[in-house]
Each structure stands twice: as C-alpha cells, then as structure tokens.
CSV table of C-alpha atoms in Angstrom, one decimal:
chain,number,residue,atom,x,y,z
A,902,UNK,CA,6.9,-10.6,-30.7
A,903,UNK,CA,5.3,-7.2,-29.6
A,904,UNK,CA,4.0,-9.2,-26.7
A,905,UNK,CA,6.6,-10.7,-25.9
A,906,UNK,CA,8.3,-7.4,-25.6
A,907,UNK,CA,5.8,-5.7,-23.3
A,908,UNK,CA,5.9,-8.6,-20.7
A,909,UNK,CA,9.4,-8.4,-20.6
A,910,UNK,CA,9.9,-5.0,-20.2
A,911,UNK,CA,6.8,-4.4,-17.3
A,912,UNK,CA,7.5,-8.1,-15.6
A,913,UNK,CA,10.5,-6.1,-13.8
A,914,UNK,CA,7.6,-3.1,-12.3
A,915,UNK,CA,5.9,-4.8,-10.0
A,916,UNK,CA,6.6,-5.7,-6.6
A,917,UNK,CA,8.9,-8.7,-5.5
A,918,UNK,CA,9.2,-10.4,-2.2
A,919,UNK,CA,7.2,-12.7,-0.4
A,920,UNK,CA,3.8,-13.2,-0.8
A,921,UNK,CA,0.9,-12.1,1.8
A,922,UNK,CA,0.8,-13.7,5.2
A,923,UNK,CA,-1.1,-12.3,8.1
A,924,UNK,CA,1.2,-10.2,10.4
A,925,UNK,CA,1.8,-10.8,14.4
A,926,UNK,CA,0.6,-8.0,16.4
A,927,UNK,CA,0.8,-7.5,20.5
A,928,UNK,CA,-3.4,-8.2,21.1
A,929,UNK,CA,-3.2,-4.5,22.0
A,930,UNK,CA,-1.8,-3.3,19.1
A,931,UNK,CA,-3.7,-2.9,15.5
A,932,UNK,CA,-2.6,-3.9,12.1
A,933,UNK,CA,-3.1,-1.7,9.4
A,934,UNK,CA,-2.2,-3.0,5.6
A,935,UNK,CA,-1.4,-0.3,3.2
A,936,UNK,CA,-1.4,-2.3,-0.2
A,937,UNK,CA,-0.8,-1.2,-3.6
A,938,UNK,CA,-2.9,-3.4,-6.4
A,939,UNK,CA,-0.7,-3.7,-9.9
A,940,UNK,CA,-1.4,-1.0,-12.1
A,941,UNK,CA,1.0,0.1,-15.4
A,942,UNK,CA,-0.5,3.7,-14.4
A,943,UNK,CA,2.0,5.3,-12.4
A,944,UNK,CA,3.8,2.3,-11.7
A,945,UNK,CA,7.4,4.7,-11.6
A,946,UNK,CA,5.7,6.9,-8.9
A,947,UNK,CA,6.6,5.3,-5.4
A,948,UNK,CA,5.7,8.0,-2.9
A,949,UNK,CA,6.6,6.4,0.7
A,950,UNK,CA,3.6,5.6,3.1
A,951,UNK,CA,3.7,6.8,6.7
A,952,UNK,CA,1.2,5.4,8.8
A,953,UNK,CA,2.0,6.7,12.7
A,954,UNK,CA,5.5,6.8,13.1
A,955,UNK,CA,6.3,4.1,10.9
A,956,UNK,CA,7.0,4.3,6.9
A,957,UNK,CA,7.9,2.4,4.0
A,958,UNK,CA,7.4,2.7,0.4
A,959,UNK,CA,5.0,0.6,-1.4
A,960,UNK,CA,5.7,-0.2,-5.5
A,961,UNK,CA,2.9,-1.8,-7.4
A,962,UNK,CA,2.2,-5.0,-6.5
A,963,UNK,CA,3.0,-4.3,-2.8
A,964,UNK,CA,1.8,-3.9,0.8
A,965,UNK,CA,3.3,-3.4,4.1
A,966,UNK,CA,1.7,-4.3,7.4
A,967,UNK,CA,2.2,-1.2,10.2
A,968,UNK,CA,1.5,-2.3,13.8
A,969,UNK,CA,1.0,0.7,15.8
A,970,UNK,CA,-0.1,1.3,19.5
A,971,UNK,CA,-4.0,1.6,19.3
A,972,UNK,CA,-5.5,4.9,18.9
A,973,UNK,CA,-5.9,7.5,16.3
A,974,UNK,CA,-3.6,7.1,13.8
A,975,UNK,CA,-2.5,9.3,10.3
A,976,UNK,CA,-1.8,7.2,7.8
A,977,UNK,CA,0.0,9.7,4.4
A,978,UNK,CA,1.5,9.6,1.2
A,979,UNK,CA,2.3,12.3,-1.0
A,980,UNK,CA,4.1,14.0,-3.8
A,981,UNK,CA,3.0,16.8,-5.5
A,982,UNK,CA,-0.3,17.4,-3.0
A,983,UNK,CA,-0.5,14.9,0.4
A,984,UNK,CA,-3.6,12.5,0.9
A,985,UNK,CA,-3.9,12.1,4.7
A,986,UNK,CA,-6.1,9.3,6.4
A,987,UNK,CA,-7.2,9.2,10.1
A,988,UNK,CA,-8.1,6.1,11.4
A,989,UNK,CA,-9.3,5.7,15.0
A,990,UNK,CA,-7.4,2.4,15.4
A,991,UNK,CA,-8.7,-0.3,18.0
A,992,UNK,CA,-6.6,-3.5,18.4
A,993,UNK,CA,-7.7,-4.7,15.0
A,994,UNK,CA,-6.7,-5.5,11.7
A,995,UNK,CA,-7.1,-2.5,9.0
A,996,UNK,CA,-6.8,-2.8,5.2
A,997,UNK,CA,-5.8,0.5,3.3
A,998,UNK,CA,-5.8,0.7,-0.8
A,999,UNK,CA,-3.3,2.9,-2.2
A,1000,UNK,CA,-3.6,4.3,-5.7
A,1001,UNK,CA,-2.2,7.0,-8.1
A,1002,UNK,CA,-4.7,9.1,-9.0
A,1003,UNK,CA,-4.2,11.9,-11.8
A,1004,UNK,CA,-1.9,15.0,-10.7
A,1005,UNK,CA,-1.0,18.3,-12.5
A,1006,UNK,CA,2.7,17.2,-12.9
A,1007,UNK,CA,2.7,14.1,-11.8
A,1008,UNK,CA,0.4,11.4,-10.0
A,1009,UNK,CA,-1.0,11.9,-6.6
A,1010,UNK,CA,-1.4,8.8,-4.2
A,1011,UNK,CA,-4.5,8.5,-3.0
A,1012,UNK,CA,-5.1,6.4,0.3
A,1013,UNK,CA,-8.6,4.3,0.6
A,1014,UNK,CA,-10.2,2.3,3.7
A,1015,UNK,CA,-11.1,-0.9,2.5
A,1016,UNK,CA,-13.6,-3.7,3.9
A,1017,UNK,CA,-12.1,-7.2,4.8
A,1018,UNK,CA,-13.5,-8.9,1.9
A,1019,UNK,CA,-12.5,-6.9,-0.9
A,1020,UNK,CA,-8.9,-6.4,0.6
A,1021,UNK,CA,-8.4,-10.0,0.8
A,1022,UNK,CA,-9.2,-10.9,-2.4
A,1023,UNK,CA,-6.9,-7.6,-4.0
A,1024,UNK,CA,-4.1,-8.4,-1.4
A,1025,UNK,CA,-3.4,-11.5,-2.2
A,1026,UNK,CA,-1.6,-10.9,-5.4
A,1027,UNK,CA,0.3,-8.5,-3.3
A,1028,UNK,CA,4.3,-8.8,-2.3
A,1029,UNK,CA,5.7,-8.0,1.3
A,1030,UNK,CA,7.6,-4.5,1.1
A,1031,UNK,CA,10.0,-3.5,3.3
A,1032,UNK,CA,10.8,-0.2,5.0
C-alpha cells in the first residue's frame, strides 16, 4: 500500500508531452538538446534554460531542442548561483545534460556536454517541453 502511495504521488513529477523525436533545423543552423534525466532529487526545482536567445524550462523528465544561428553560443540555468556553458556551435546537433546539483539553500542546475551515445540512450525516456 506504501508503494502504491509513492507511485501515485511522484507519477505527477515528471515531465509530460510527447516523446523524443529529432528536431528540423535550417542545414546552417545547430541543434542543441538541453535534457533533464528523471530524478526525485530536486524534481520541484525548475530553473528555466536559456541557450542563445531562446529559453524554456525543463522539469524532470524533459528536454527542449534550441535551434540557433551557428556560432558561439551561452547556454544558462540558474537559481541561487548561475551555471553557464559556451559552446562554439557549428551546424550540428548538440546534446546538453541538465542536473541539480546540491546548493546552500536550494539546488543549483548544473549544465553538462554530453557525447551522442550516452545522450541518446538518457534522452529517450525524455518528454518534449515547451517554452
């Protein structure tokens, strides 16, 4: 019954929408995917993710593709302290992780560049989030 009761109440924290797909980007344009792997750990924290001049705010369970202009690019996320990352962005397709790391007051997101193979086996499980 205790079980029971725990699914129910963190079935409602992750992310809902549609399921990965690849995103259409102009061929001079890059992709990058900022996803957010299910974790219980600071699954009420949902800092918003800019990435160029572009944002959207990824819950647990989520990702959203940015299509920018190639070029360097800032991707952010912060609450009590900011995690920046700088990616020199060809016309290519880029996978970020985002996490929440351990804060003073509350958690900090932390923003990691991930290889093609391990972002498309942790994205899969991911929902589409929109801005």
């Amino acid at each position: 019954m205790a079980l029971l009761g725990l699914a129910l109440l963190t079935a409602g924290c992750a992310a809902q929408g549609k399921p990965y797909e690849r995103a259409n980007a102009p061929s001079n344009a890059a992709t990058i995917y900022v996803y957010r792997p299910y974790s219980f750990f600071g699954s009420l924290m949902h800092p918003t993710v800019h990435c160029g001049n572009e944002s959207a705010v990824i819950e647990p369970g989520g990702y959203h593709a940015f299509v920018v202009p190639a070029g360097r690019v800032t991707c952010s996320a912060s609450t009590e302290t900011a995690d920046l990352l700088d990616i020199d962005a060809d016309p290519h397709v880029y996978y970020v992780r985002e996490r929440m790391g351990w804060g003073l007051l509350v958690g900090r997101p932390e923003l990691n560049p991930v290889d093609d193979d391990q972002a498309q086996s942790e994205i899969q499980s991911c929902c589409v989030q929109q801005p």
